[in-house]
PDB file of C-alpha atoms and ligand atoms in Angstrom:
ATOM      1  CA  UNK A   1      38.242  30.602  49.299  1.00 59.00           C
ATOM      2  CA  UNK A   2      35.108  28.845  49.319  1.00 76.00           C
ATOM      3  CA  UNK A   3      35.111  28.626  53.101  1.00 84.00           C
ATOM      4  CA  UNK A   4      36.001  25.452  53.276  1.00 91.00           C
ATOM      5  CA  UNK A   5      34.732  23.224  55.885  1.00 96.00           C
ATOM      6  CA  UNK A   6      36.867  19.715  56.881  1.00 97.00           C
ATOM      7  CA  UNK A   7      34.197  16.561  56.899  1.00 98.00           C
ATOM      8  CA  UNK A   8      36.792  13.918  58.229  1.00 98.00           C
ATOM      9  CA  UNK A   9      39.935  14.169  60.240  1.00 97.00           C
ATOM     10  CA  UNK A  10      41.748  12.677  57.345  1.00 98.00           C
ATOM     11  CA  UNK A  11      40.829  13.992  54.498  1.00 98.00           C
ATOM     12  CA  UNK A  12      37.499  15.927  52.893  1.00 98.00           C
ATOM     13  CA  UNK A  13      36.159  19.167  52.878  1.00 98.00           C
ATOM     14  CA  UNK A  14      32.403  20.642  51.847  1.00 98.00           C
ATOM     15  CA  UNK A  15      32.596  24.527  50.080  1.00 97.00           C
ATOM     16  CA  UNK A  16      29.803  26.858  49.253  1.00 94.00           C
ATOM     17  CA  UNK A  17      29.329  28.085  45.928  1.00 95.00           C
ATOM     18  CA  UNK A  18      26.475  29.614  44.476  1.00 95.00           C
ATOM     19  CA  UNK A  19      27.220  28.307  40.741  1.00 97.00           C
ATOM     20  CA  UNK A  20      29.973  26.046  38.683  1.00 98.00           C
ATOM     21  CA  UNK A  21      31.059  29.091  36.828  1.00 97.00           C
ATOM     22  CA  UNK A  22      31.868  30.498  40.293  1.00 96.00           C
ATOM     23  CA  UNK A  23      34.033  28.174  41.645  1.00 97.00           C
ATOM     24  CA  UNK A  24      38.042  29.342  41.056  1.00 96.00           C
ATOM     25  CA  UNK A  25      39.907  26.896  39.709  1.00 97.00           C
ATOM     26  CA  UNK A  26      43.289  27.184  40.574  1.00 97.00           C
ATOM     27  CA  UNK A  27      42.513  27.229  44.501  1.00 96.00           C
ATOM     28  CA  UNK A  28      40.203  24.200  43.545  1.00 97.00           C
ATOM     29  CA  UNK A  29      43.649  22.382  42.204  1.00 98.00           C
ATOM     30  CA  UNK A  30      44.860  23.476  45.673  1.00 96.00           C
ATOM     31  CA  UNK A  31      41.952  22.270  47.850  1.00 97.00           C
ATOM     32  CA  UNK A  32      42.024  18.521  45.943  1.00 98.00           C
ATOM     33  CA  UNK A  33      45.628  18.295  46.302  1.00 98.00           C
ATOM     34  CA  UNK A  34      45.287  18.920  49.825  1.00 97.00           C
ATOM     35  CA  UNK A  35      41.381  17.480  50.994  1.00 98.00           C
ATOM     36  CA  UNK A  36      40.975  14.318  47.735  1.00 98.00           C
ATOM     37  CA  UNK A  37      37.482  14.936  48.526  1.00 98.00           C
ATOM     38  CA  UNK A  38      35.840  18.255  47.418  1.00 98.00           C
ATOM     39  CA  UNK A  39      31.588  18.447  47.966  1.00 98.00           C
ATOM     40  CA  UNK A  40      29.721  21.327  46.382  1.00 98.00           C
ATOM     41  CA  UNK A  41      25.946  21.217  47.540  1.00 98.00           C
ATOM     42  CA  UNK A  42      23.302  22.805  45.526  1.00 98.00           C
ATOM     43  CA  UNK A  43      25.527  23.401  41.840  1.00 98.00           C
ATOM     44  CA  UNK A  44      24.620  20.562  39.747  1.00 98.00           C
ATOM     45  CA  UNK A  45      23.531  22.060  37.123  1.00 98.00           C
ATOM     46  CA  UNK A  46      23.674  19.799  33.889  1.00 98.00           C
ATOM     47  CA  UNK A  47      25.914  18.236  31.952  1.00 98.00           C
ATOM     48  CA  UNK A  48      26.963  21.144  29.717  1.00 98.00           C
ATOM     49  CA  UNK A  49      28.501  23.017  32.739  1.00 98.00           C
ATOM     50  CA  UNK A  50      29.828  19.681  34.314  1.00 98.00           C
ATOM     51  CA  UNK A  51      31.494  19.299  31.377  1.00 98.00           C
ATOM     52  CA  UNK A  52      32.951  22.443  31.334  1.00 98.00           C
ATOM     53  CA  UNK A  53      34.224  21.857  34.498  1.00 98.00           C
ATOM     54  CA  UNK A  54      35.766  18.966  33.947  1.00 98.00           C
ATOM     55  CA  UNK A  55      37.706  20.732  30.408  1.00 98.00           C
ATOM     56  CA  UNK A  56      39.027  23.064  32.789  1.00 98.00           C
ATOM     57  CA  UNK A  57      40.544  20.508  35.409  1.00 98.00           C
ATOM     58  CA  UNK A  58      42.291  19.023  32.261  1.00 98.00           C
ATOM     59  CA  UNK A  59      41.433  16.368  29.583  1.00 98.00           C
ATOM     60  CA  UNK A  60      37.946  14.331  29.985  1.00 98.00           C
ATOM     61  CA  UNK A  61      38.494  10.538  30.206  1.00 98.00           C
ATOM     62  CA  UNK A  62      36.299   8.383  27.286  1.00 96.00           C
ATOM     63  CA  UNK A  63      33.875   6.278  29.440  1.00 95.00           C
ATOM     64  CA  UNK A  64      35.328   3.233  29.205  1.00 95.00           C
ATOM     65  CA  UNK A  65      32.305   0.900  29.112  1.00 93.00           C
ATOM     66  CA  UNK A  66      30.836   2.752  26.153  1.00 93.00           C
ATOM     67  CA  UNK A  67      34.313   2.510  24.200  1.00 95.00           C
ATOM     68  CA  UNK A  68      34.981  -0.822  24.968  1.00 95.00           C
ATOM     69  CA  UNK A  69      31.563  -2.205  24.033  1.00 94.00           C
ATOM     70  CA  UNK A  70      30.499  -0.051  21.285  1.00 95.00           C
ATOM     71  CA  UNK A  71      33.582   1.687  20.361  1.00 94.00           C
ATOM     72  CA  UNK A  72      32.300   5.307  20.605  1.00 96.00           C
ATOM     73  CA  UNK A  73      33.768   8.551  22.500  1.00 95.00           C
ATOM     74  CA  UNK A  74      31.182   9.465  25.227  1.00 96.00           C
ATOM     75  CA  UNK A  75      32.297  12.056  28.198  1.00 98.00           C
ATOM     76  CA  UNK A  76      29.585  10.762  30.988  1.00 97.00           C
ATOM     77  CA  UNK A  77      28.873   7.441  32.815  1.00 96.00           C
ATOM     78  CA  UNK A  78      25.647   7.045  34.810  1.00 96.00           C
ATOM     79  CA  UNK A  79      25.610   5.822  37.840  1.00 97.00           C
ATOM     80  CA  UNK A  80      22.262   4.618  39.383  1.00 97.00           C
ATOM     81  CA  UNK A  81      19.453   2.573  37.877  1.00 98.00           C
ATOM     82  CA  UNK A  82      17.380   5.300  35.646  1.00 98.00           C
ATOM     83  CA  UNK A  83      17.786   5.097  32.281  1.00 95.00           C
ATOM     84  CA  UNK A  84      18.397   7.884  29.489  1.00 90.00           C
ATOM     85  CA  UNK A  85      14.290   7.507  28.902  1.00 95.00           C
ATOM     86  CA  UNK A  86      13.458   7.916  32.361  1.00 95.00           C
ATOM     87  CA  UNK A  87      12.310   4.275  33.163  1.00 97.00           C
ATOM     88  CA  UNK A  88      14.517   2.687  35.970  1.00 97.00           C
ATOM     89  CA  UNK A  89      16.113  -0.985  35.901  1.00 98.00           C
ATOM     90  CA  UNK A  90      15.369  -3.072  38.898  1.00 98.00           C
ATOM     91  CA  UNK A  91      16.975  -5.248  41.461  1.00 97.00           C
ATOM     92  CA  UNK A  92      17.146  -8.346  39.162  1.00 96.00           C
ATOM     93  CA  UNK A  93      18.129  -6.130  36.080  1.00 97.00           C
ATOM     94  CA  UNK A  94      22.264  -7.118  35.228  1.00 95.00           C
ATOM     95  CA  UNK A  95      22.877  -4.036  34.632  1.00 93.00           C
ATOM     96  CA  UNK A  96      22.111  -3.257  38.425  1.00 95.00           C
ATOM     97  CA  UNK A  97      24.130  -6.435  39.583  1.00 94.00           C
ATOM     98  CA  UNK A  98      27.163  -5.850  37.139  1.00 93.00           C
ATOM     99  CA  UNK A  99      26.924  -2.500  39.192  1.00 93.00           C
ATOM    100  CA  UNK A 100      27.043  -3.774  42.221  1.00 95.00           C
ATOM    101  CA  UNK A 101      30.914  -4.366  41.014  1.00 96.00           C
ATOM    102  CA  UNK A 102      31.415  -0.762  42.155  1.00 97.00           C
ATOM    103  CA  UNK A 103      30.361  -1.707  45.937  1.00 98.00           C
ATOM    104  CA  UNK A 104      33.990  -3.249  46.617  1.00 98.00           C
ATOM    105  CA  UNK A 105      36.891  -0.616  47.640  1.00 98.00           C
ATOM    106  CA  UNK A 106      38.189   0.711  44.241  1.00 98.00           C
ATOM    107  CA  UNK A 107      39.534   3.392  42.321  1.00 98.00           C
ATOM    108  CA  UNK A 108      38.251   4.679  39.272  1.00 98.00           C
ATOM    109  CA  UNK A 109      40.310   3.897  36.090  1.00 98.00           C
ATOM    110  CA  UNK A 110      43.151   1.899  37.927  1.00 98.00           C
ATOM    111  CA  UNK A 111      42.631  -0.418  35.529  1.00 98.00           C
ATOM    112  CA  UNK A 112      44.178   1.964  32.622  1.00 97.00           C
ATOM    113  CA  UNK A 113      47.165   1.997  32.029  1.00 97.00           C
ATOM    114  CA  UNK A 114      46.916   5.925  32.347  1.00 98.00           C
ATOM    115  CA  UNK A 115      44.412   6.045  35.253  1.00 98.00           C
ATOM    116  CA  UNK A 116      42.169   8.923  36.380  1.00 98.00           C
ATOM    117  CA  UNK A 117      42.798  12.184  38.228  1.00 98.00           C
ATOM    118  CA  UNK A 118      39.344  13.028  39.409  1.00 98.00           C
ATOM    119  CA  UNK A 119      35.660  11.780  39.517  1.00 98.00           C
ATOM    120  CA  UNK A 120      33.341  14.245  38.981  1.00 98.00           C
ATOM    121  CA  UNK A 121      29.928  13.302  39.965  1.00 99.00           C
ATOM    122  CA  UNK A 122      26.521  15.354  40.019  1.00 98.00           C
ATOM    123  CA  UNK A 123      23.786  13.907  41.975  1.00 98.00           C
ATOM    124  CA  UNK A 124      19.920  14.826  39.849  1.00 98.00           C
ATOM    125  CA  UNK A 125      17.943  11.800  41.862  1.00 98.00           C
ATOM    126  CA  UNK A 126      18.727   9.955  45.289  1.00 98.00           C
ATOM    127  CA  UNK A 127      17.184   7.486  47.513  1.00 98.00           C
ATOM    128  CA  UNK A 128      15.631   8.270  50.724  1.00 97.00           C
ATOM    129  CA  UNK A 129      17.752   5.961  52.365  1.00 97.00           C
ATOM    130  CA  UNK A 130      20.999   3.793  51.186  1.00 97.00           C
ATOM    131  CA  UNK A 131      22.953   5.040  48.227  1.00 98.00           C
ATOM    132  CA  UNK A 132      25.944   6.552  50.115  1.00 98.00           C
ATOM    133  CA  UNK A 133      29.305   6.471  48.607  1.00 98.00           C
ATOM    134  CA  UNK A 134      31.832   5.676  50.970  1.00 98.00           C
ATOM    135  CA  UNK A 135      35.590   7.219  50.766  1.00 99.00           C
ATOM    136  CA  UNK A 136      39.022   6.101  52.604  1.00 98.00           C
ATOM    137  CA  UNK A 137      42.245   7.831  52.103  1.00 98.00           C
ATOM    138  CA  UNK A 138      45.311   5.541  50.957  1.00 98.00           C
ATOM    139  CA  UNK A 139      47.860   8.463  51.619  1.00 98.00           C
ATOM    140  CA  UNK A 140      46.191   8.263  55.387  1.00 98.00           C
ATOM    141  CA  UNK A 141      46.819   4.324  55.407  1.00 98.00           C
ATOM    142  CA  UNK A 142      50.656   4.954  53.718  1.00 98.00           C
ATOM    143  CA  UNK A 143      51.505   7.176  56.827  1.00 98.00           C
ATOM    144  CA  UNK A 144      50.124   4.883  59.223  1.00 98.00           C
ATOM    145  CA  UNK A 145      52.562   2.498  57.982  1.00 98.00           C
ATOM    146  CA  UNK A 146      55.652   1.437  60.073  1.00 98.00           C
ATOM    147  CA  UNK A 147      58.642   2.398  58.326  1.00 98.00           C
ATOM    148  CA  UNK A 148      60.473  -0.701  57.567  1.00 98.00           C
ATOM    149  CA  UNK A 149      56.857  -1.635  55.588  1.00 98.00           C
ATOM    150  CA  UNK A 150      56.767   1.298  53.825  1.00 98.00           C
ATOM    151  CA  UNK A 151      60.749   0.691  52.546  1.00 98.00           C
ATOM    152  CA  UNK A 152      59.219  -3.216  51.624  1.00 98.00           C
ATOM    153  CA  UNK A 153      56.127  -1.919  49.762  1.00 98.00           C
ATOM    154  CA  UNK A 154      57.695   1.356  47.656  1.00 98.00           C
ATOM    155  CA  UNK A 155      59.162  -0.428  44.958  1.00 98.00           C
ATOM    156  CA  UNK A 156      56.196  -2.972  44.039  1.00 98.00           C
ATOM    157  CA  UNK A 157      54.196  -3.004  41.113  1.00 98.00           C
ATOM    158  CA  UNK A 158      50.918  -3.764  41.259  1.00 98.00           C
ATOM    159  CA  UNK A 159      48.677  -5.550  38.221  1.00 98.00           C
ATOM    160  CA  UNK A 160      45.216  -4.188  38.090  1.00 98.00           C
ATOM    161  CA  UNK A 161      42.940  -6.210  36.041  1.00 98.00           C
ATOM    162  CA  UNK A 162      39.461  -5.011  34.991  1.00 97.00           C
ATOM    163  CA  UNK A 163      38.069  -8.734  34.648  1.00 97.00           C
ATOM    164  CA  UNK A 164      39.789  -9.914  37.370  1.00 97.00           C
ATOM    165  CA  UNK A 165      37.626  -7.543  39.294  1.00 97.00           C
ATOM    166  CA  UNK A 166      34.558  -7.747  37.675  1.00 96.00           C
ATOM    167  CA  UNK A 167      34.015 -11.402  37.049  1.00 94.00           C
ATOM    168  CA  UNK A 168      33.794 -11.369  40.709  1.00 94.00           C
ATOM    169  CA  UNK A 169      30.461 -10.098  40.606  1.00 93.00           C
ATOM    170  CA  UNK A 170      29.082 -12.207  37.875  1.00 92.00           C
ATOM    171  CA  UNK A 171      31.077 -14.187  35.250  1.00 92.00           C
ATOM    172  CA  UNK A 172      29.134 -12.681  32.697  1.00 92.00           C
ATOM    173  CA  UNK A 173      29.924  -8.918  33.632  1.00 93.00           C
ATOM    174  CA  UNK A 174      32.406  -7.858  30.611  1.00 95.00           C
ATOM    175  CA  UNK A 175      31.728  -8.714  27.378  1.00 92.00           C
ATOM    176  CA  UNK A 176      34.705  -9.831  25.437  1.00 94.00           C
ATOM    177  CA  UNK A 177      34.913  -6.710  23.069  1.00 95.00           C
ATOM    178  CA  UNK A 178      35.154  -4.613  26.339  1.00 95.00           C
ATOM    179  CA  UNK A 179      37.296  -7.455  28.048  1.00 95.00           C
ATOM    180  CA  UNK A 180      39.808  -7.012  24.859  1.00 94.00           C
ATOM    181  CA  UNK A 181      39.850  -3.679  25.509  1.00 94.00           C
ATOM    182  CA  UNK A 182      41.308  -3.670  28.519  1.00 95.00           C
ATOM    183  CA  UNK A 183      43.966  -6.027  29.277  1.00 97.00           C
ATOM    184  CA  UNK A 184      45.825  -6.197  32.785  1.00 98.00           C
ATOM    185  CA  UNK A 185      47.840  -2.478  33.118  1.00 98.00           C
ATOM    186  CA  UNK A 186      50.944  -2.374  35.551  1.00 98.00           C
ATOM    187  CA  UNK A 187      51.047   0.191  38.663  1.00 98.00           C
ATOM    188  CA  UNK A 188      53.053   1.695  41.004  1.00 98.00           C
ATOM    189  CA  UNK A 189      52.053   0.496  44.964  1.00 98.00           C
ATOM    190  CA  UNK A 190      52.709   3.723  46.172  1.00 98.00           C
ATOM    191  CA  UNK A 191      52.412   6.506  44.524  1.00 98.00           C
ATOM    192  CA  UNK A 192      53.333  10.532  45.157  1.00 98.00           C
ATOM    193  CA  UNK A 193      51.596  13.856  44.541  1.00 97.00           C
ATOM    194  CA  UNK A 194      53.412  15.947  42.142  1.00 96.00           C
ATOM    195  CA  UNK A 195      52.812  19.178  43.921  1.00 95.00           C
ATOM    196  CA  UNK A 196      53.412  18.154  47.686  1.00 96.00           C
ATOM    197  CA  UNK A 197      55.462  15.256  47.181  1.00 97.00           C
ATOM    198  CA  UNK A 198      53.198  13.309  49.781  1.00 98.00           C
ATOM    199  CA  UNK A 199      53.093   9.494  49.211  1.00 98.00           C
ATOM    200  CA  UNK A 200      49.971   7.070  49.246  1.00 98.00           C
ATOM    201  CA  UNK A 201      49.742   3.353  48.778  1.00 98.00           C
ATOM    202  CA  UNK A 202      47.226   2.444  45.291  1.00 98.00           C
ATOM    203  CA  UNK A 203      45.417  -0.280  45.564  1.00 98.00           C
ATOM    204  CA  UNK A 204      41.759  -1.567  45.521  1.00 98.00           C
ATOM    205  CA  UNK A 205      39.313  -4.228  43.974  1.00 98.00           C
ATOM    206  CA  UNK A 206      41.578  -3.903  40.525  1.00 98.00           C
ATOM    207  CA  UNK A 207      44.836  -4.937  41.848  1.00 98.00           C
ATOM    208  CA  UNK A 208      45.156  -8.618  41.152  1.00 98.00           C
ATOM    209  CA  UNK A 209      48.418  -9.659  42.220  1.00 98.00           C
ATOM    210  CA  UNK A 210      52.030  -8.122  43.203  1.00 98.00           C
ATOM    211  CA  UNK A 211      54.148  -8.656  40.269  1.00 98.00           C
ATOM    212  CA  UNK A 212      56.965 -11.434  41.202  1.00 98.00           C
ATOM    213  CA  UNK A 213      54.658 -12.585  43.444  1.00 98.00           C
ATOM    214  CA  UNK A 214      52.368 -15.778  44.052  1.00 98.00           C
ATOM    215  CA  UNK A 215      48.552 -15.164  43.681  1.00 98.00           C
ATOM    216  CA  UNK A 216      48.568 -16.529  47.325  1.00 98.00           C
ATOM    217  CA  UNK A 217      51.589 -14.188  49.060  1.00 98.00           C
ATOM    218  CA  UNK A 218      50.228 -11.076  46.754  1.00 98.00           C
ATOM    219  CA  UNK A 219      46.587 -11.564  47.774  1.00 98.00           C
ATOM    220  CA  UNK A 220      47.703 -11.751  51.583  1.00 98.00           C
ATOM    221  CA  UNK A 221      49.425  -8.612  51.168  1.00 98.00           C
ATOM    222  CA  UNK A 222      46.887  -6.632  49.189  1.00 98.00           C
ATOM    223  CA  UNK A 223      43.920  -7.817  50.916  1.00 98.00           C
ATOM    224  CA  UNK A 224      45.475  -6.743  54.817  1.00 98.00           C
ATOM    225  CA  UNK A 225      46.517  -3.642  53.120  1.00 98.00           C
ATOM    226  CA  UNK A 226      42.759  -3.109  51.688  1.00 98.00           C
ATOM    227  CA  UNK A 227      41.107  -3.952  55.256  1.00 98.00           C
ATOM    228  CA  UNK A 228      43.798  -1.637  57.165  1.00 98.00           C
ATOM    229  CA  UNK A 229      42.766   1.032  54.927  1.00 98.00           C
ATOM    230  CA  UNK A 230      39.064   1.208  54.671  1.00 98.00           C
ATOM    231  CA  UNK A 231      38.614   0.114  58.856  1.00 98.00           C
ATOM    232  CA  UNK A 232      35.678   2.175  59.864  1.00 98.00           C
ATOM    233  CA  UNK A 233      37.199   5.043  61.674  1.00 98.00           C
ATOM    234  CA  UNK A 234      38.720   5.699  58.311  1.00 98.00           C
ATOM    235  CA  UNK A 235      35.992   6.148  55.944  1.00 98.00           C
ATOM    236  CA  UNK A 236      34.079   9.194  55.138  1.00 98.00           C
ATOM    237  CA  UNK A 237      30.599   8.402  54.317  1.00 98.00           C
ATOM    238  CA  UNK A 238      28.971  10.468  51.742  1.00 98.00           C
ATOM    239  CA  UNK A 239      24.768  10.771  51.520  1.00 98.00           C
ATOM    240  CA  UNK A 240      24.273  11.819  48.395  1.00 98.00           C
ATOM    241  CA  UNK A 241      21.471  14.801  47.943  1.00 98.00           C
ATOM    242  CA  UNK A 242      20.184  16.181  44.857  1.00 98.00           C
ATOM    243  CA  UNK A 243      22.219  19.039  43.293  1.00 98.00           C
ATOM    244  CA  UNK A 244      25.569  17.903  45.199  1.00 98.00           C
ATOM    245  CA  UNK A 245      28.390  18.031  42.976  1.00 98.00           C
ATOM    246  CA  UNK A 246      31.686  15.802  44.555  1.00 99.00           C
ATOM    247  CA  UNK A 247      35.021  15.961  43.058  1.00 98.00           C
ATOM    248  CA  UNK A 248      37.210  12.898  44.152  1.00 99.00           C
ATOM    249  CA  UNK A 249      41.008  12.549  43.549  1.00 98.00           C
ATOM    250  CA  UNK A 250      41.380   8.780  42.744  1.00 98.00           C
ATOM    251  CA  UNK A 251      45.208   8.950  42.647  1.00 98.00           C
ATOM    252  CA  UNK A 252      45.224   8.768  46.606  1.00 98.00           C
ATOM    253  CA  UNK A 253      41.397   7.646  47.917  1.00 98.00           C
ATOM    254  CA  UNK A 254      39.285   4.542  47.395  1.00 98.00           C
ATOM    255  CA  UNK A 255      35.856   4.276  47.032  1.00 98.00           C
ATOM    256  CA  UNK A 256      32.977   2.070  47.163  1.00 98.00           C
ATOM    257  CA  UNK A 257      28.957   1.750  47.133  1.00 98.00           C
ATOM    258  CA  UNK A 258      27.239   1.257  49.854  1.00 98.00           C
ATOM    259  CA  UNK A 259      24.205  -0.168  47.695  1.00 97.00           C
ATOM    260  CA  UNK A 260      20.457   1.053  47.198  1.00 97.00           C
ATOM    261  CA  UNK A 261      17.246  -0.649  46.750  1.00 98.00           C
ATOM    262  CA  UNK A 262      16.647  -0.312  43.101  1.00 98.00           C
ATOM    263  CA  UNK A 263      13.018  -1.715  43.503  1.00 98.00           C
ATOM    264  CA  UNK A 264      11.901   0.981  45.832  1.00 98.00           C
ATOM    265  CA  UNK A 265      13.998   3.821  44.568  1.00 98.00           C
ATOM    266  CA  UNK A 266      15.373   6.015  41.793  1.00 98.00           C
ATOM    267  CA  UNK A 267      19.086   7.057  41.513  1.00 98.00           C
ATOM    268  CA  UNK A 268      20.671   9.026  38.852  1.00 98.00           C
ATOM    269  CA  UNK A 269      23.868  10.806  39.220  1.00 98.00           C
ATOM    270  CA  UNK A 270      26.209  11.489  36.152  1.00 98.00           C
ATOM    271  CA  UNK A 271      29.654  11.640  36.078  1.00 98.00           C
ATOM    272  CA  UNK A 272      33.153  12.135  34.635  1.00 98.00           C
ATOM    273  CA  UNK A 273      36.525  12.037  34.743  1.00 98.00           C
ATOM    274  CA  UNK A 274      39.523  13.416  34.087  1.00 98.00           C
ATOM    275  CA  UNK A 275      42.532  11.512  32.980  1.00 98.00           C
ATOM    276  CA  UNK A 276      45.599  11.126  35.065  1.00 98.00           C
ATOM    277  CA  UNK A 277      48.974  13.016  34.219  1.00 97.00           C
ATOM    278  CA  UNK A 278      50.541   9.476  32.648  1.00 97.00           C
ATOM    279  CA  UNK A 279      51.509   5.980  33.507  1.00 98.00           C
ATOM    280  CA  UNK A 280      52.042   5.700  37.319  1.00 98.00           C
ATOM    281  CA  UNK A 281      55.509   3.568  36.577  1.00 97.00           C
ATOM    282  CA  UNK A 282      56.566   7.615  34.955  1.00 95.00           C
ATOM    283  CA  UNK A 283      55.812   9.500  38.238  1.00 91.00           C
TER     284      UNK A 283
HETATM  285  C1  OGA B 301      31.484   5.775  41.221  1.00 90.68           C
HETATM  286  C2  OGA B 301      31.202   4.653  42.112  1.00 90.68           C
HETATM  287  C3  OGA B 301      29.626   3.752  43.679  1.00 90.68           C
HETATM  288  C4  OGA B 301      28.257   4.115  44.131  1.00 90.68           C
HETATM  289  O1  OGA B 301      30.627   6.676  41.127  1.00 90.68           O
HETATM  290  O2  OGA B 301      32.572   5.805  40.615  1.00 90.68           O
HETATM  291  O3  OGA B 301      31.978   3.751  42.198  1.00 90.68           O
HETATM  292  O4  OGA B 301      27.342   3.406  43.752  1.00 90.68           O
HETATM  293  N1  OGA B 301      30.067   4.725  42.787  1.00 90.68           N
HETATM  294  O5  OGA B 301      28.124   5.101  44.848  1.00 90.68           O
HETATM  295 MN1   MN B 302      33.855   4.246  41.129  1.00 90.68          MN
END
């Protein structure tokens, strides 16, 4: 359906559709199951209908910088540098550093203790040039594997730690109510798909040690696992274009930013998410 088209040997795949309320659902479920990265050109079409379509891929996530800061319910993050008025925040703005936290290989919501399904991002405004968001599959890197590493690693838990990650950028970047809000969460290394039973390794800029393990022998582990993933032959770069709509599964692929100038340009994309079945240690 769709006709899809692959955009990476790994993983990825672009469909037509003339409108959200088009797009069938079930084979949808199908498609991210089987491509983790779904783009839609031309359908972004508001936040009412991207809402809709996130209701109907299961139960929207509460933006967690919004509920940890201010304590309210709200369905969509920004992501860019233009405000709800319009006016833009700069280079030197924190806000656009503390960003800059999403430029290292991540996936969304790891640190939850239930973590996302999907991202769903619509793209309104995007710079002529930089912006891209770049993708890597971790169910790619799990079969690359040898299999006496892949016996080692399916067992280990990983702790994924919000500040951990984000104090990284600036020490400032999580304000203790939101810090409080989200302490350390355990996860499983390697997780499976429900429906095809395929394995992937979980890991990214959240995962703070290997529990058991020294800071040292864990970060060893986690960062050669990180750079075998993400190598450049790996990684799908995505150039964002007004109206795109991109649905990522973040159970199985990392992301990152590949940064803008926020001095020269405007970018405003808005996005959701849809929570994750349970706990990874429950799969
Ligand atoms: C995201 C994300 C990075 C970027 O949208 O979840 O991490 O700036 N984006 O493209
Ligand atoms: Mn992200």
């Amino acid at each position: 359906m769709h006709n899809p088209t692959p955009l990476h040997a790994e993983f990825g795949v672009r469909l037509e559709c003339p409108s959200i309320e088009a797009l069938d659902i079930a084979a949808l479920r199908q498609l991210i199951d089987r491509y983790s990265f779904i783009h839609i050109p031309g359908i972004a079409s508001g936040d009412e209908t991207h809402l809709a379509l996130t209701r109907s891929l299961g139960e929207p996530e509460a933006e967690h910088v919004r509920l940890g800061r201010e304590g309210k319910v709200a369905w969509f993050g920004t992501v860019g540098n233009v405000r709800e008025d319009g006016t833009v925040r700069r280079n030197d703005h924190k806000e656009t550093v503390y960003q800059t936290g999403n430029n290292m290989w991540h996936s969304d919501s790891s640190f939850r203790a239930v973590p996302s399904f999907v991202s769903i991002t619509c793209a309104y405004e995007t710079p002529d040039e930089g912006g891209e968001t770049l993708f890597a599959s971790q169910r790619s890197a799990w079969n690359r594997l040898a299999a006496s590493d892949q016996t080692r690693l399916e067992p280990l838990v990983a702790i994924h730690d919000y500040v951990y990650s984000r104090t990284k950028v600036h020490p400032d970047a999580v304000m203790a109510t939101h810090a409080a809000s989200l302490p350390p969460v355990r996860q499983r290394l390697v997780r499976r798909n429900p429906q095809t039973g395929a394995k992937n390794l979980y890991i990214g800029s959240h995962a703070r040690e290997v529990e058991g393990w020294s800071f040292e022998k864990s970060r060893d582990l986690l960062d050669g696992l990180l750079e075998e993933t993400t190598a450049d032959e790996h990684v799908l770069a995505h150039r964002w274009r007004p109206g795109d709509l991109v649905i990522w599964d973040n159970r199985c692929l990392l992301h990152r930013g590949a940064g803008f100038d926020a001095d020269r340009y405007r970018r405003y994309m808005r996005q959701t998410r849809v929570k994750g079945a349970g706990p990874t240690l429950e799969e």
